[in-house]
């Protein structure tokens, strides 16, 4: 659901977009930190926010880090 948001921010499309690892952080909702394989040896780390159920808001991309590798540690940012 956040792939189009990332593609818009990056100004390109991703043929490969596969989550390979994730962590969560509970706030007033949930932050998901997701390592995504975007093709070749390229990875990106995404921070996706899911609001509380009663707010009825869609998932939103709150931040990302590009130029990551498969072995870069997925950390909160």
Coordinates of C-alpha atoms in Angstrom, one line a residue, residues 1 58-59 64:
X1 CA 0.0 0.0 0.0
X58 CA -4.7 4.7 5.6
X59 CA -1.1 3.5 6.0
X64 CA 12.7 6.2 4.2

